[in-house]
Short mmCIF file of C-alpha atoms in Angstrom, two decimals:
data_model
loop_
_atom_site.label_atom_id
_atom_site.label_comp_id
_atom_site.label_asym_id
_atom_site.label_seq_id
_atom_site.Cartn_x
_atom_site.Cartn_y
_atom_site.Cartn_z
CA MET C 1 -7.58 -41.84 -34.91
CA GLN C 2 -9.36 -39.89 -31.97
CA SER C 3 -6.25 -39.75 -29.83
CA VAL C 4 -3.97 -38.93 -32.77
CA GLY C 5 -6.56 -35.82 -33.84
CA THR C 6 -6.93 -34.63 -30.06
CA VAL C 7 -2.89 -34.02 -30.33
CA ALA C 8 -2.64 -32.63 -33.54
CA LEU C 9 -5.62 -30.08 -32.71
CA GLY C 10 -3.67 -29.52 -28.97
CA ALA C 11 -0.40 -28.78 -31.02
CA VAL C 12 -1.78 -26.53 -33.53
CA GLY C 13 -3.56 -24.60 -30.77
CA GLY C 14 -0.50 -24.55 -28.59
CA GLY C 15 1.34 -23.01 -32.06
CA LEU C 16 -1.43 -20.50 -32.29
CA LEU C 17 -1.10 -19.40 -29.09
CA ALA C 18 2.79 -19.18 -29.06
CA LEU C 19 2.27 -16.91 -32.24
CA GLY C 20 -0.33 -14.71 -30.90
CA GLY C 21 1.94 -14.17 -27.85
CA GLY C 22 4.79 -13.29 -29.92
CA MET C 23 2.77 -10.98 -32.04
CA ALA C 24 1.47 -9.15 -28.53
CA ALA C 25 5.30 -9.12 -27.97
CA THR C 26 5.80 -7.72 -30.82
CA ALA C 27 3.41 -5.26 -30.54
CA PHE C 28 3.48 -4.01 -27.00
CA SER C 29 7.54 -3.53 -27.38
CA GLY C 30 6.17 -1.08 -30.72
CA LEU C 31 3.78 0.50 -28.86
CA SER C 32 6.25 1.26 -26.12
CA LEU C 33 9.27 2.52 -28.10
CA ASN C 34 7.08 5.12 -29.93
CA SER C 35 5.89 6.22 -26.41
CA THR C 36 9.36 6.99 -25.63
CA MET C 37 9.78 9.07 -28.68
CA GLU C 38 7.06 10.99 -28.32
CA ASN C 39 8.74 11.70 -24.53
CA VAL C 40 11.86 12.44 -25.78
CA THR C 41 10.63 14.21 -28.74
CA ALA C 42 8.43 16.34 -26.12
CA GLN C 43 11.97 16.95 -23.81
CA LEU C 44 14.14 17.97 -27.45
CA ASN C 45 11.58 20.32 -28.23
CA ALA C 46 11.24 22.16 -24.85
CA PHE C 47 14.89 22.73 -25.02
CA THR C 48 15.50 23.29 -29.28
CA LYS C 49 12.22 25.05 -29.82
CA ASP C 50 12.61 23.28 -33.53
CA GLY C 51 10.66 20.51 -34.61
CA ALA C 52 12.84 19.91 -37.56
CA LYS C 53 15.60 20.17 -35.13
CA SER C 54 14.71 17.71 -32.72
CA ALA C 55 13.78 15.06 -35.33
CA GLN C 56 17.39 15.15 -36.79
CA ILE C 57 18.59 14.61 -33.41
CA LEU C 58 16.08 11.52 -32.72
CA GLU C 59 17.37 10.38 -35.53
CA MET C 60 20.90 10.72 -34.84
CA ILE C 61 19.93 9.03 -31.27
CA ARG C 62 18.31 6.15 -33.20
CA ASP C 63 20.90 5.71 -35.52
CA ARG C 64 23.71 5.40 -32.75
CA ALA C 65 21.55 3.12 -30.63
CA ALA C 66 21.22 0.41 -33.46
CA LYS C 67 25.18 0.69 -34.27
CA THR C 68 26.63 0.47 -30.60
CA PRO C 69 25.99 -1.30 -27.72
CA PHE C 70 23.40 0.31 -26.23
CA GLU C 71 20.07 0.73 -26.27
CA PHE C 72 17.52 3.28 -27.23
CA ASP C 73 15.66 4.40 -24.13
CA GLU C 74 19.49 5.07 -22.17
CA MET C 75 20.75 7.05 -24.71
CA ALA C 76 17.78 9.24 -25.47
CA SER C 77 17.68 9.65 -22.13
CA SER C 78 21.35 10.83 -21.66
CA ALA C 79 21.29 12.51 -25.07
CA ALA C 80 18.25 14.96 -23.74
CA SER C 81 20.74 15.16 -20.59
CA LEU C 82 23.49 16.49 -22.37
CA LEU C 83 21.73 19.24 -24.33
CA PRO C 84 22.34 22.05 -22.05
CA ALA C 85 25.68 20.88 -21.66
CA SER C 86 26.44 20.80 -25.30
CA LYS C 87 24.96 24.24 -25.50
CA ALA C 88 26.85 25.40 -22.82
CA SER C 89 30.31 24.37 -24.23
CA GLY C 90 29.59 25.16 -27.42
CA GLN C 91 30.32 21.17 -28.46
CA GLY C 92 28.31 19.14 -30.70
CA LEU C 93 25.81 16.98 -29.19
CA GLU C 94 26.87 13.79 -30.95
CA SER C 95 30.42 14.70 -29.80
CA LEU C 96 29.44 14.40 -26.15
CA ILE C 97 27.05 11.61 -26.64
CA GLU C 98 30.77 9.36 -28.14
CA LYS C 99 32.12 10.52 -25.28
CA ALA C 100 29.78 9.22 -23.09
CA GLU C 101 29.91 6.16 -24.97
CA ILE C 102 33.07 5.78 -24.30
CA LEU C 103 33.23 6.44 -20.64
CA ALA C 104 30.23 4.00 -20.49
CA ALA C 105 32.16 1.12 -22.34
CA SER C 106 35.40 2.04 -19.55
CA ASN C 107 32.85 1.08 -17.21
CA PRO C 108 29.48 -0.69 -17.65
CA SER C 109 28.29 -0.59 -14.39
CA GLU C 110 27.97 3.29 -14.50
CA GLY C 111 26.50 2.89 -17.86
CA LEU C 112 25.52 6.17 -20.61
CA GLU C 113 23.51 7.75 -17.54
CA GLY C 114 26.60 7.91 -15.42
CA ALA C 115 28.88 9.20 -18.17
CA ALA C 116 26.21 11.97 -19.25
CA PHE C 117 25.94 13.17 -15.30
CA ALA C 118 30.17 12.81 -15.28
CA LEU C 119 30.55 15.00 -18.21
CA ARG C 120 27.48 17.75 -17.17
CA GLU C 121 29.61 18.03 -14.30
CA ALA C 122 32.79 18.21 -16.48
CA VAL C 123 31.39 21.12 -18.17
CA SER C 124 30.47 23.25 -15.24
CA GLY C 125 34.18 22.91 -13.81
CA ASP C 126 33.71 19.34 -11.33
CA PHE C 127 35.59 16.95 -12.18
CA THR C 128 34.93 15.04 -9.00
CA SER C 129 32.16 12.41 -10.78
CA ILE C 130 34.36 11.78 -13.97
CA ILE C 131 37.67 11.11 -12.49
CA GLU C 132 36.12 8.54 -9.46
CA ARG C 133 33.22 6.98 -11.98
CA PHE C 134 35.93 6.21 -14.37
CA ASN C 135 39.03 6.34 -12.99
CA LEU C 136 40.77 9.33 -15.17
CA PRO C 137 43.87 10.54 -13.64
CA ARG C 138 43.10 13.22 -10.65
CA THR C 139 46.74 14.83 -10.96
CA TYR C 140 46.73 15.04 -14.68
CA ILE C 141 43.46 16.67 -14.64
CA ASN C 142 44.00 18.82 -12.03
CA LYS C 143 47.04 20.26 -13.98
CA LEU C 144 45.32 20.78 -17.07
CA LYS C 145 42.76 22.39 -15.67
CA ASP C 146 45.90 24.67 -13.75
CA ASP C 147 46.92 25.25 -17.00
CA GLY C 148 43.59 27.14 -18.51
CA VAL C 149 42.95 24.05 -20.80
CA PRO C 150 38.79 23.75 -21.64
CA ALA C 151 36.93 21.79 -19.87
CA LEU C 152 35.92 19.27 -22.42
CA GLU C 153 39.21 19.48 -24.00
CA ILE C 154 40.56 18.30 -20.30
CA VAL C 155 38.31 15.57 -20.56
CA SER C 156 39.12 14.36 -23.96
CA ARG C 157 43.10 14.51 -22.84
CA ALA C 158 42.73 12.66 -20.00
CA MET C 159 40.44 9.82 -22.04
CA LYS C 160 43.20 9.94 -24.39
CA GLU C 161 46.16 9.52 -21.53
CA VAL C 162 44.57 6.50 -19.99
CA GLY C 163 43.71 5.01 -23.49
CA PHE C 164 40.05 5.15 -23.93
CA ASP C 165 38.92 5.72 -27.12
CA THR C 166 35.98 4.34 -29.67
CA ASP C 167 38.00 0.72 -29.94
CA LEU C 168 35.97 0.40 -26.05
CA VAL C 169 32.73 0.38 -27.35
CA SER C 170 33.46 -1.64 -30.77
CA ASN C 171 34.97 -4.41 -28.19
CA LEU C 172 31.61 -4.08 -25.85
CA ALA C 173 29.67 -4.25 -29.04
CA GLU C 174 31.21 -7.74 -29.43
CA THR C 175 30.02 -9.21 -26.28
CA ALA C 176 27.17 -11.07 -26.05
CA SER C 177 25.29 -7.94 -24.06
CA GLY C 178 26.61 -6.06 -26.63
CA ARG C 179 24.99 -8.07 -29.50
CA TRP C 180 22.00 -8.47 -27.33
CA SER C 181 21.47 -5.02 -26.93
CA THR C 182 21.71 -4.16 -30.59
CA PHE C 183 19.45 -6.97 -31.48
CA LYS C 184 16.97 -5.55 -29.27
CA ASP C 185 17.22 -2.00 -30.65
CA THR C 186 16.90 -3.49 -34.40
CA PHE C 187 13.85 -5.65 -33.33
CA GLN C 188 11.88 -2.49 -31.22
CA THR C 189 12.68 -0.36 -34.30
CA PHE C 190 11.25 -2.97 -36.71
CA ALA C 191 7.73 -3.13 -34.41
CA ALA C 192 7.71 0.63 -34.05
CA THR C 193 7.60 1.13 -37.30
CA ILE C 194 4.94 -1.11 -38.13
CA THR C 195 2.29 -0.25 -34.67
CA LYS C 196 3.41 3.48 -35.70
CA PRO C 197 -0.21 4.16 -37.13
CA ILE C 198 -1.89 2.55 -33.90
CA PHE C 199 -0.14 4.54 -31.60
CA ASP C 200 -0.88 7.79 -33.47
CA THR C 201 -4.17 6.88 -33.81
CA PHE C 202 -4.67 6.23 -29.85
CA SER C 203 -2.49 9.06 -29.02
CA ASN C 204 -4.77 11.39 -31.05
CA GLY C 205 -7.86 10.07 -29.52
CA LEU C 206 -6.60 10.70 -25.86
CA GLY C 207 -5.95 14.73 -27.15
CA SER C 208 -9.52 14.92 -28.58
CA ALA C 209 -11.00 13.19 -25.88
#
């Protein structure tokens, strides 16, 4: 009986340790996302000068991250980097992010970061990066450029020419890595919600220290 009791206590103790470890991991994940969102909001505010507008953009990023095979951190960073290009081109930020998602799905090794960089270069008139990173047709792009077609319209037409569309993103979402990314975003969003009061208290405490 003593031996059985020892085994039972060991099992219960191991379960509690596992539960504690799981709770700690959840808390860390949530606090990490809250920190990332705070940093991204600061970046957005610096550009938009409008807290409400920044909050709207942040919610759009979170929504897209939850519905696509791309993680929040990468999408937030790419979105922030595309804001100047959005303003310069007059094209909506979400439209640019969608283009970046399609490009990233066509070449996952480049990811959203590479796609955002290529789009920023294209808006400035330099198509070298988007051609070399994502295999868009150089001759076709140069012809459109010579014809005076606007930069992002050139990108859109070139993507259509080679069959790049939102199906690429949908197909990537159905892979194991895509499903895992979506699951992680869903889990981390839940964790961020339950740890937000703790994070706010900690952050505010640092500000008043």
